[in-house]
Tab-separated table of N, CA, C and O in Angstrom:
chain	number	residue	atom	x	y	z
M	1	ALA	N	-48.823	110.439	-98.177
M	1	ALA	CA	-49.760	111.384	-97.609
M	1	ALA	C	-50.329	110.856	-96.291
M	1	ALA	O	-50.509	111.613	-95.356
M	2	ALA	N	-50.608	109.558	-96.236
M	2	ALA	CA	-51.179	108.981	-95.010
M	2	ALA	C	-50.173	109.064	-93.857
M	2	ALA	O	-50.556	109.371	-92.726
M	3	LEU	N	-48.913	108.774	-94.148
M	3	LEU	CA	-47.896	108.845	-93.091
M	3	LEU	C	-47.747	110.278	-92.583
M	3	LEU	O	-47.632	110.508	-91.378
M	4	TRP	N	-47.776	111.238	-93.473
M	4	TRP	CA	-47.655	112.636	-93.072
M	4	TRP	C	-48.841	113.047	-92.199
M	4	TRP	O	-48.689	113.748	-91.206
M	5	ARG	N	-50.057	112.595	-92.576
M	5	ARG	CA	-51.250	112.890	-91.776
M	5	ARG	C	-51.122	112.271	-90.389
M	5	ARG	O	-51.374	112.913	-89.373
M	6	GLU	N	-50.693	111.000	-90.339
M	6	GLU	CA	-50.534	110.323	-89.053
M	6	GLU	C	-49.458	110.988	-88.198
M	6	GLU	O	-49.593	111.057	-86.979
M	7	LEU	N	-48.404	111.461	-88.815
M	7	LEU	CA	-47.344	112.152	-88.084
M	7	LEU	C	-47.909	113.362	-87.345
M	7	LEU	O	-47.526	113.641	-86.215
M	8	HIS	N	-48.840	114.051	-87.967
M	8	HIS	CA	-49.443	115.224	-87.344
M	8	HIS	C	-50.543	114.860	-86.347
M	8	HIS	O	-50.815	115.613	-85.427
M	9	GLU	N	-51.180	113.721	-86.520
M	9	GLU	CA	-52.229	113.284	-85.590
M	9	GLU	C	-51.650	112.656	-84.327
M	9	GLU	O	-52.187	112.812	-83.245
M	10	LYS	N	-50.588	111.893	-84.472
M	10	LYS	CA	-49.981	111.169	-83.351
M	10	LYS	C	-48.735	111.929	-82.923
M	10	LYS	O	-47.623	111.596	-83.292
M	11	LEU	N	-48.965	112.931	-82.151
M	11	LEU	CA	-47.918	113.893	-81.826
M	11	LEU	C	-46.837	113.319	-80.923
M	11	LEU	O	-47.068	112.404	-80.143
M	12	THR	N	-45.676	113.908	-81.038
M	12	THR	CA	-44.566	113.649	-80.142
M	12	THR	C	-44.237	114.964	-79.443
M	12	THR	O	-44.687	116.022	-79.866
M	13	LEU	N	-43.489	114.871	-78.394
M	13	LEU	CA	-43.148	116.058	-77.628
M	13	LEU	C	-41.664	116.026	-77.317
M	13	LEU	O	-41.123	114.974	-76.984
M	14	ALA	N	-41.028	117.172	-77.429
M	14	ALA	CA	-39.613	117.266	-77.064
M	14	ALA	C	-39.331	118.654	-76.501
M	14	ALA	O	-39.921	119.642	-76.936
M	15	ASN	N	-38.453	118.696	-75.540
M	15	ASN	CA	-37.968	119.939	-74.962
M	15	ASN	C	-36.445	119.876	-74.958
M	15	ASN	O	-35.869	118.809	-74.770
M	16	ALA	N	-35.814	121.016	-75.143
M	16	ALA	CA	-34.352	121.074	-75.103
M	16	ALA	C	-33.931	122.379	-74.449
M	16	ALA	O	-34.587	123.412	-74.611
M	17	VAL	N	-32.835	122.300	-73.714
M	17	VAL	CA	-32.307	123.481	-73.046
M	17	VAL	C	-30.781	123.437	-73.103
M	17	VAL	O	-30.184	122.375	-73.018
M	18	GLU	N	-30.184	124.605	-73.282
M	18	GLU	CA	-28.722	124.700	-73.252
M	18	GLU	C	-28.324	125.143	-71.848
M	18	GLU	O	-28.871	126.117	-71.326
M	19	VAL	N	-27.393	124.413	-71.254
M	19	VAL	CA	-26.926	124.740	-69.913
M	19	VAL	C	-25.400	124.890	-69.927
M	19	VAL	O	-24.720	124.338	-70.775
M	20	SER	N	-24.913	125.646	-68.963
M	20	SER	CA	-23.468	125.774	-68.768
M	20	SER	C	-23.077	124.917	-67.574
M	20	SER	O	-23.690	125.020	-66.515
M	21	VAL	N	-22.068	124.094	-67.756
M	21	VAL	CA	-21.567	123.280	-66.660
M	21	VAL	C	-20.488	124.060	-65.918
M	21	VAL	O	-20.101	125.156	-66.337
M	22	GLU	N	-20.002	123.518	-64.813
M	22	GLU	CA	-19.041	124.238	-63.967
M	22	GLU	C	-17.833	124.770	-64.726
M	22	GLU	O	-17.326	125.837	-64.429
M	23	SER	N	-17.381	124.023	-65.717
M	23	SER	CA	-16.206	124.455	-66.477
M	23	SER	C	-16.520	125.610	-67.423
M	23	SER	O	-15.626	126.183	-68.026
M	24	GLY	N	-17.809	125.948	-67.555
M	24	GLY	CA	-18.215	126.984	-68.489
M	24	GLY	C	-18.607	126.441	-69.842
M	24	GLY	O	-19.105	127.175	-70.693
M	25	ARG	N	-18.375	125.163	-70.050
M	25	ARG	CA	-18.725	124.514	-71.309
M	25	ARG	C	-20.248	124.424	-71.432
M	25	ARG	O	-20.952	124.174	-70.468
M	26	LYS	N	-20.756	124.618	-72.620
M	26	LYS	CA	-22.190	124.544	-72.875
M	26	LYS	C	-22.566	123.134	-73.327
M	26	LYS	O	-21.865	122.518	-74.113
M	27	VAL	N	-23.697	122.661	-72.795
M	27	VAL	CA	-24.209	121.331	-73.107
M	27	VAL	C	-25.709	121.456	-73.337
M	27	VAL	O	-26.391	122.199	-72.632
M	28	TRP	N	-26.216	120.729	-74.314
M	28	TRP	CA	-27.654	120.670	-74.553
M	28	TRP	C	-28.219	119.436	-73.871
M	28	TRP	O	-27.641	118.360	-73.936
M	29	ILE	N	-29.387	119.603	-73.243
M	29	ILE	CA	-30.100	118.486	-72.618
M	29	ILE	C	-31.512	118.490	-73.179
M	29	ILE	O	-32.167	119.537	-73.229
M	30	SER	N	-31.956	117.327	-73.607
M	30	SER	CA	-33.285	117.225	-74.213
M	30	SER	C	-34.017	116.009	-73.673
M	30	SER	O	-33.411	114.997	-73.328
M	31	THR	N	-35.325	116.122	-73.632
M	31	THR	CA	-36.174	114.994	-73.291
M	31	THR	C	-37.301	114.934	-74.308
M	31	THR	O	-37.666	115.950	-74.911
M	32	CYS	N	-37.826	113.739	-74.519
M	32	CYS	CA	-38.860	113.585	-75.536
M	32	CYS	C	-39.823	112.454	-75.173
M	32	CYS	O	-39.562	111.651	-74.273
M	33	HIS	N	-40.912	112.413	-75.897
M	33	HIS	CA	-41.866	111.319	-75.801
M	33	HIS	C	-42.310	110.984	-77.208
M	33	HIS	O	-42.885	111.814	-77.904
M	34	LEU	N	-42.016	109.738	-77.657
M	34	LEU	CA	-42.442	109.286	-78.974
M	34	LEU	C	-43.765	108.538	-78.858
M	34	LEU	O	-44.134	108.066	-77.786
M	35	TYR	N	-44.448	108.411	-79.959
M	35	TYR	CA	-45.751	107.743	-79.995
M	35	TYR	C	-45.641	106.334	-79.425
M	35	TYR	O	-44.675	105.623	-79.649
M	36	TRP	N	-46.661	105.886	-78.721
M	36	TRP	CA	-46.604	104.660	-77.922
M	36	TRP	C	-46.934	103.370	-78.671
M	36	TRP	O	-46.461	102.307	-78.317
M	37	ASP	N	-47.762	103.405	-79.680
M	37	ASP	CA	-48.356	102.185	-80.246
M	37	ASP	C	-47.344	101.343	-81.027
M	37	ASP	O	-46.780	101.808	-82.017
M	38	PRO	N	-47.127	100.072	-80.612
M	38	PRO	CA	-46.163	99.217	-81.316
M	38	PRO	C	-46.583	98.860	-82.741
M	38	PRO	O	-45.771	98.359	-83.509
M	39	ARG	N	-47.816	99.140	-83.112
M	39	ARG	CA	-48.259	98.861	-84.489
M	39	ARG	C	-47.728	99.887	-85.484
M	39	ARG	O	-47.905	99.726	-86.690
M	40	TYR	N	-47.074	100.947	-84.986
M	40	TYR	CA	-46.579	102.017	-85.849
M	40	TYR	C	-45.076	102.243	-85.683
M	40	TYR	O	-44.633	103.351	-85.386
M	41	PRO	N	-44.258	101.220	-85.901
M	41	PRO	CA	-42.812	101.422	-85.731
M	41	PRO	C	-42.233	102.409	-86.742
M	41	PRO	O	-41.267	103.100	-86.454
M	42	ASP	N	-42.844	102.486	-87.920
M	42	ASP	CA	-42.370	103.438	-88.924
M	42	ASP	C	-42.639	104.878	-88.493
M	42	ASP	O	-41.813	105.763	-88.709
M	43	LEU	N	-43.752	105.114	-87.860
M	43	LEU	CA	-44.077	106.440	-87.368
M	43	LEU	C	-43.112	106.853	-86.259
M	43	LEU	O	-42.606	107.986	-86.239
M	44	LYS	N	-42.822	105.929	-85.346
M	44	LYS	CA	-41.857	106.229	-84.277
M	44	LYS	C	-40.475	106.511	-84.860
M	44	LYS	O	-39.774	107.411	-84.400
M	45	LEU	N	-40.100	105.755	-85.871
M	45	LEU	CA	-38.803	105.972	-86.509
M	45	LEU	C	-38.756	107.349	-87.166
M	45	LEU	O	-37.762	108.073	-87.040
M	46	LEU	N	-39.812	107.740	-87.828
M	46	LEU	CA	-39.851	109.060	-88.452
M	46	LEU	C	-39.807	110.159	-87.385
M	46	LEU	O	-39.090	111.153	-87.537
M	47	GLN	N	-40.540	109.983	-86.288
M	47	GLN	CA	-40.485	110.952	-85.194
M	47	GLN	C	-39.059	111.058	-84.639
M	47	GLN	O	-38.565	112.155	-84.384
M	48	ALA	N	-38.400	109.921	-84.446
M	48	ALA	CA	-37.030	109.919	-83.919
M	48	ALA	C	-36.071	110.597	-84.890
M	48	ALA	O	-35.177	111.340	-84.479
M	49	TRP	N	-36.248	110.355	-86.186
M	49	TRP	CA	-35.388	110.977	-87.197
M	49	TRP	C	-35.570	112.493	-87.200
M	49	TRP	O	-34.596	113.249	-87.233
M	50	LEU	N	-36.825	112.946	-87.157
M	50	LEU	CA	-37.083	114.383	-87.117
M	50	LEU	C	-36.515	115.007	-85.848
M	50	LEU	O	-35.942	116.105	-85.882
M	51	LEU	N	-36.659	114.325	-84.734
M	51	LEU	CA	-36.100	114.802	-83.468
M	51	LEU	C	-34.585	114.936	-83.564
M	51	LEU	O	-34.013	115.958	-83.201
M	52	GLU	N	-33.930	113.904	-84.070
M	52	GLU	CA	-32.467	113.920	-84.202
M	52	GLU	C	-32.022	115.054	-85.119
M	52	GLU	O	-31.067	115.773	-84.824
M	53	ARG	N	-32.727	115.244	-86.207
M	53	ARG	CA	-32.376	116.306	-87.161
M	53	ARG	C	-32.502	117.687	-86.515
M	53	ARG	O	-31.604	118.527	-86.643
M	54	GLU	N	-33.602	117.917	-85.809
M	54	GLU	CA	-33.814	119.215	-85.166
M	54	GLU	C	-32.819	119.460	-84.031
M	54	GLU	O	-32.297	120.564	-83.884
M	55	LEU	N	-32.566	118.437	-83.219
M	55	LEU	CA	-31.619	118.604	-82.110
M	55	LEU	C	-30.201	118.823	-82.617
M	55	LEU	O	-29.448	119.605	-82.028
M	56	SER	N	-29.826	118.163	-83.691
M	56	SER	CA	-28.495	118.375	-84.264
M	56	SER	C	-28.330	119.811	-84.737
M	56	SER	O	-27.295	120.439	-84.509
M	57	ALA	N	-29.352	120.331	-85.390
M	57	ALA	CA	-29.290	121.715	-85.869
M	57	ALA	C	-29.282	122.690	-84.695
M	57	ALA	O	-28.521	123.668	-84.690
M	58	LEU	N	-30.084	122.420	-83.693
M	58	LEU	CA	-30.192	123.295	-82.532
M	58	LEU	C	-28.896	123.347	-81.723
M	58	LEU	O	-28.435	124.409	-81.327
M	59	SER	N	-28.298	122.177	-81.513
M	59	SER	CA	-27.106	122.102	-80.658
M	59	SER	C	-25.850	122.616	-81.363
M	59	SER	O	-24.872	122.951	-80.699
M	60	GLY	N	-25.873	122.657	-82.668
M	60	GLY	CA	-24.739	123.205	-83.410
M	60	GLY	C	-23.417	122.513	-83.135
M	60	GLY	O	-22.386	123.157	-83.099
M	61	GLY	N	-23.437	121.216	-82.901
M	61	GLY	CA	-22.213	120.464	-82.654
M	61	GLY	C	-21.785	120.424	-81.195
M	61	GLY	O	-20.810	119.765	-80.854
M	62	LYS	N	-22.493	121.129	-80.334
M	62	LYS	CA	-22.186	121.063	-78.898
M	62	LYS	C	-22.678	119.719	-78.362
M	62	LYS	O	-23.567	119.097	-78.939
M	63	PRO	N	-22.115	119.259	-77.243
M	63	PRO	CA	-22.570	117.982	-76.667
M	63	PRO	C	-24.073	118.012	-76.385
M	63	PRO	O	-24.629	119.051	-76.020
M	64	LEU	N	-24.702	116.861	-76.584
M	64	LEU	CA	-26.141	116.740	-76.408
M	64	LEU	C	-26.454	115.486	-75.609
M	64	LEU	O	-25.938	114.407	-75.907
M	65	ILE	N	-27.288	115.634	-74.602
M	65	ILE	CA	-27.778	114.498	-73.817
M	65	ILE	C	-29.255	114.363	-74.130
M	65	ILE	O	-30.015	115.320	-73.959
M	66	LEU	N	-29.670	113.198	-74.615
M	66	LEU	CA	-31.073	112.938	-74.918
M	66	LEU	C	-31.595	111.887	-73.960
M	66	LEU	O	-31.020	110.805	-73.830
M	67	ALA	N	-32.669	112.213	-73.286
M	67	ALA	CA	-33.354	111.272	-72.404
M	67	ALA	C	-34.828	111.343	-72.752
M	67	ALA	O	-35.286	112.308	-73.350
M	68	GLY	N	-35.565	110.331	-72.399
M	68	GLY	CA	-36.990	110.405	-72.656
M	68	GLY	C	-37.610	109.039	-72.813
M	68	GLY	O	-36.980	108.007	-72.594
M	69	ASP	N	-38.847	109.050	-73.214
M	69	ASP	CA	-39.614	107.834	-73.444
M	69	ASP	C	-39.717	107.623	-74.948
M	69	ASP	O	-40.548	108.237	-75.612
M	70	LEU	N	-38.850	106.773	-75.467
M	70	LEU	CA	-38.829	106.507	-76.903
M	70	LEU	C	-39.844	105.438	-77.301
M	70	LEU	O	-40.044	105.182	-78.483
M	71	ASN	N	-40.473	104.809	-76.321
M	71	ASN	CA	-41.458	103.758	-76.583
M	71	ASN	C	-40.948	102.735	-77.591
M	71	ASN	O	-41.665	102.307	-78.483
M	72	SER	N	-39.703	102.360	-77.443
M	72	SER	CA	-39.057	101.411	-78.338
M	72	SER	C	-38.138	100.511	-77.524
M	72	SER	O	-37.606	100.928	-76.498
M	73	THR	N	-37.966	99.312	-77.999
M	73	THR	CA	-37.030	98.382	-77.374
M	73	THR	C	-35.783	98.287	-78.247
M	73	THR	O	-35.830	98.607	-79.434
M	74	PRO	N	-34.687	97.840	-77.682
M	74	PRO	CA	-33.480	97.721	-78.502
M	74	PRO	C	-33.629	96.742	-79.674
M	74	PRO	O	-33.124	97.009	-80.753
M	75	LEU	N	-34.343	95.641	-79.467
M	75	LEU	CA	-34.405	94.613	-80.509
M	75	LEU	C	-35.697	94.684	-81.312
M	75	LEU	O	-36.759	95.051	-80.811
M	76	LEU	N	-35.604	94.291	-82.566
M	76	LEU	CA	-36.709	94.319	-83.504
M	76	LEU	C	-37.916	93.523	-83.010
M	76	LEU	O	-39.055	93.927	-83.199
M	77	ASP	N	-37.667	92.416	-82.329
M	77	ASP	CA	-38.764	91.550	-81.887
M	77	ASP	C	-39.407	92.017	-80.581
M	77	ASP	O	-40.240	91.326	-80.008
M	78	GLY	N	-39.031	93.186	-80.095
M	78	GLY	CA	-39.645	93.734	-78.889
M	78	GLY	C	-38.916	93.418	-77.603
M	78	GLY	O	-39.279	93.909	-76.547
M	79	ARG	N	-37.875	92.587	-77.676
M	79	ARG	CA	-37.117	92.262	-76.465
M	79	ARG	C	-36.052	93.327	-76.215
M	79	ARG	O	-35.665	94.051	-77.106
M	80	SER	N	-35.599	93.375	-74.968
M	80	SER	CA	-34.533	94.316	-74.642
M	80	SER	C	-33.164	93.644	-74.680
M	80	SER	O	-32.148	94.319	-74.704
M	81	GLN	N	-33.136	92.317	-74.689
M	81	GLN	CA	-31.871	91.580	-74.761
M	81	GLN	C	-32.040	90.384	-75.682
M	81	GLN	O	-33.134	89.858	-75.828
M	82	GLY	N	-30.937	89.958	-76.251
M	82	GLY	CA	-30.976	88.798	-77.130
M	82	GLY	C	-29.580	88.385	-77.515
M	82	GLY	O	-28.594	88.929	-77.017
M	83	PRO	N	-29.493	87.441	-78.431
M	83	PRO	CA	-28.173	86.971	-78.856
M	83	PRO	C	-27.406	88.057	-79.604
M	83	PRO	O	-27.998	88.973	-80.193
M	84	LYS	N	-26.108	87.953	-79.557
M	84	LYS	CA	-25.266	88.910	-80.275
M	84	LYS	C	-25.637	88.878	-81.755
M	84	LYS	O	-25.834	87.818	-82.336
M	85	GLY	N	-25.770	90.035	-82.323
M	85	GLY	CA	-26.108	90.123	-83.739
M	85	GLY	C	-27.608	90.166	-84.015
M	85	GLY	O	-28.013	90.228	-85.167
M	86	ALA	N	-28.439	90.149	-82.965
M	86	ALA	CA	-29.883	90.231	-83.166
M	86	ALA	C	-30.219	91.575	-83.820
M	86	ALA	O	-29.563	92.584	-83.565
M	87	GLU	N	-31.233	91.585	-84.666
M	87	GLU	CA	-31.580	92.804	-85.392
M	87	GLU	C	-32.178	93.854	-84.461
M	87	GLU	O	-33.031	93.571	-83.633
M	88	LEU	N	-31.717	95.091	-84.624
M	88	LEU	CA	-32.152	96.193	-83.783
M	88	LEU	C	-33.471	96.789	-84.288
M	88	LEU	O	-33.759	96.751	-85.482
M	89	SER	N	-34.237	97.375	-83.362
M	89	SER	CA	-35.439	98.111	-83.775
M	89	SER	C	-34.994	99.352	-84.536
M	89	SER	O	-33.850	99.807	-84.417
M	90	GLY	N	-35.885	99.922	-85.324
M	90	GLY	CA	-35.542	101.083	-86.127
M	90	GLY	C	-35.093	102.271	-85.300
M	90	GLY	O	-34.087	102.904	-85.605
M	91	VAL	N	-35.845	102.598	-84.241
M	91	VAL	CA	-35.489	103.748	-83.403
M	91	VAL	C	-34.145	103.523	-82.727
M	91	VAL	O	-33.286	104.411	-82.713
M	92	TYR	N	-33.943	102.328	-82.184
M	92	TYR	CA	-32.684	102.045	-81.489
M	92	TYR	C	-31.504	102.090	-82.466
M	92	TYR	O	-30.449	102.634	-82.146
M	93	GLU	N	-31.698	101.551	-83.655
M	93	GLU	CA	-30.626	101.586	-84.652
M	93	GLU	C	-30.292	103.029	-85.041
M	93	GLU	O	-29.122	103.404	-85.138
M	94	LEU	N	-31.301	103.846	-85.240
M	94	LEU	CA	-31.060	105.249	-85.577
M	94	LEU	C	-30.304	105.963	-84.472
M	94	LEU	O	-29.335	106.682	-84.727
M	95	MET	N	-30.718	105.760	-83.239
M	95	MET	CA	-30.102	106.467	-82.116
M	95	MET	C	-28.687	105.986	-81.811
M	95	MET	O	-27.867	106.754	-81.324
M	96	THR	N	-28.385	104.744	-82.091
M	96	THR	CA	-27.053	104.230	-81.766
M	96	THR	C	-26.096	104.220	-82.960
M	96	THR	O	-24.887	104.284	-82.763
M	97	ARG	N	-26.625	104.145	-84.169
M	97	ARG	CA	-25.764	104.067	-85.354
M	97	ARG	C	-25.860	105.279	-86.274
M	97	ARG	O	-25.077	105.421	-87.205
M	98	GLY	N	-26.884	106.107	-86.058
M	98	GLY	CA	-27.008	107.321	-86.860
M	98	GLY	C	-27.700	107.159	-88.192
M	98	GLY	O	-27.851	108.123	-88.934
M	99	ARG	N	-28.145	105.952	-88.494
M	99	ARG	CA	-28.830	105.723	-89.770
M	99	ARG	C	-29.631	104.436	-89.695
M	99	ARG	O	-29.367	103.585	-88.855
M	100	VAL	N	-30.584	104.302	-90.602
M	100	VAL	CA	-31.381	103.081	-90.731
M	100	VAL	C	-31.492	102.769	-92.215
M	100	VAL	O	-31.914	103.616	-93.008
M	101	ASP	N	-31.104	101.579	-92.582
M	101	ASP	CA	-31.158	101.163	-93.978
M	101	ASP	C	-32.601	101.135	-94.462
M	101	ASP	O	-33.513	100.775	-93.729
M	102	VAL	N	-32.800	101.497	-95.723
M	102	VAL	CA	-34.140	101.523	-96.301
M	102	VAL	C	-34.787	100.136	-96.296
M	102	VAL	O	-36.012	100.015	-96.342
M	103	GLN	N	-34.001	99.065	-96.187
M	103	GLN	CA	-34.535	97.702	-96.142
M	103	GLN	C	-34.888	97.250	-94.720
M	103	GLN	O	-35.365	96.139	-94.525
M	104	HIS	N	-34.683	98.111	-93.742
M	104	HIS	CA	-35.016	97.754	-92.359
M	104	HIS	C	-36.534	97.574	-92.248
M	104	HIS	O	-37.299	98.362	-92.810
M	105	PRO	N	-37.005	96.551	-91.522
M	105	PRO	CA	-38.448	96.294	-91.419
M	105	PRO	C	-39.268	97.439	-90.822
M	105	PRO	O	-40.480	97.488	-91.028
M	106	HIS	N	-38.645	98.368	-90.117
M	106	HIS	CA	-39.383	99.499	-89.543
M	106	HIS	C	-39.318	100.750	-90.418
M	106	HIS	O	-39.931	101.764	-90.082
M	107	HIS	N	-38.587	100.700	-91.524
M	107	HIS	CA	-38.435	101.887	-92.369
M	107	HIS	C	-39.767	102.207	-93.050
M	107	HIS	O	-40.415	101.318	-93.609
M	108	PRO	N	-40.184	103.495	-93.035
M	108	PRO	CA	-41.461	103.853	-93.655
M	108	PRO	C	-41.557	103.474	-95.141
M	108	PRO	O	-42.630	103.119	-95.610
M	109	VAL	N	-40.467	103.532	-95.868
M	109	VAL	CA	-40.493	103.187	-97.289
M	109	VAL	C	-40.870	101.722	-97.484
M	109	VAL	O	-41.601	101.366	-98.409
M	110	LEU	N	-40.401	100.868	-96.578
M	110	LEU	CA	-40.696	99.438	-96.676
M	110	LEU	C	-42.116	99.137	-96.197
M	110	LEU	O	-42.817	98.321	-96.788
M	111	LEU	N	-42.537	99.780	-95.123
M	111	LEU	CA	-43.862	99.505	-94.546
M	111	LEU	C	-45.005	100.169	-95.301
M	111	LEU	O	-46.132	99.714	-95.219
M	112	ARG	N	-44.716	101.254	-95.973
M	112	ARG	CA	-45.775	101.991	-96.670
M	112	ARG	C	-45.369	102.279	-98.110
M	112	ARG	O	-45.113	103.432	-98.476
M	113	PRO	N	-45.304	101.245	-98.927
M	113	PRO	CA	-44.894	101.453	-100.316
M	113	PRO	C	-45.914	102.301	-101.081
M	113	PRO	O	-47.094	102.271	-100.776
M	114	GLY	N	-45.420	103.015	-102.053
M	114	GLY	CA	-46.322	103.790	-102.897
M	114	GLY	C	-46.184	105.193	-102.610
M	114	GLY	O	-46.536	106.165	-102.901
């Protein structure tokens, strides 16, 4: 219940538009802004998951370009670069791999048990 309340209090914003390119092919372009505070990686992950779910349904399998301020770094420890195999942040893992394991340190189930 607390996570759901926070999701509604700490809003995110996204816009999406379908455009036709020169070839006539349709492409979706979206931009977003996720919550900024690094103390809430689970909230950002949930926002990113909801965004991905909605954009997938909206685009209907057409190509999609997502740009925006995800307020996340590639690596779990807040760095943008590190050794090969370094653990990814939850948002970055979701956006690049399509899923986040429930045991990931940023997963809401792990951070907010009960």
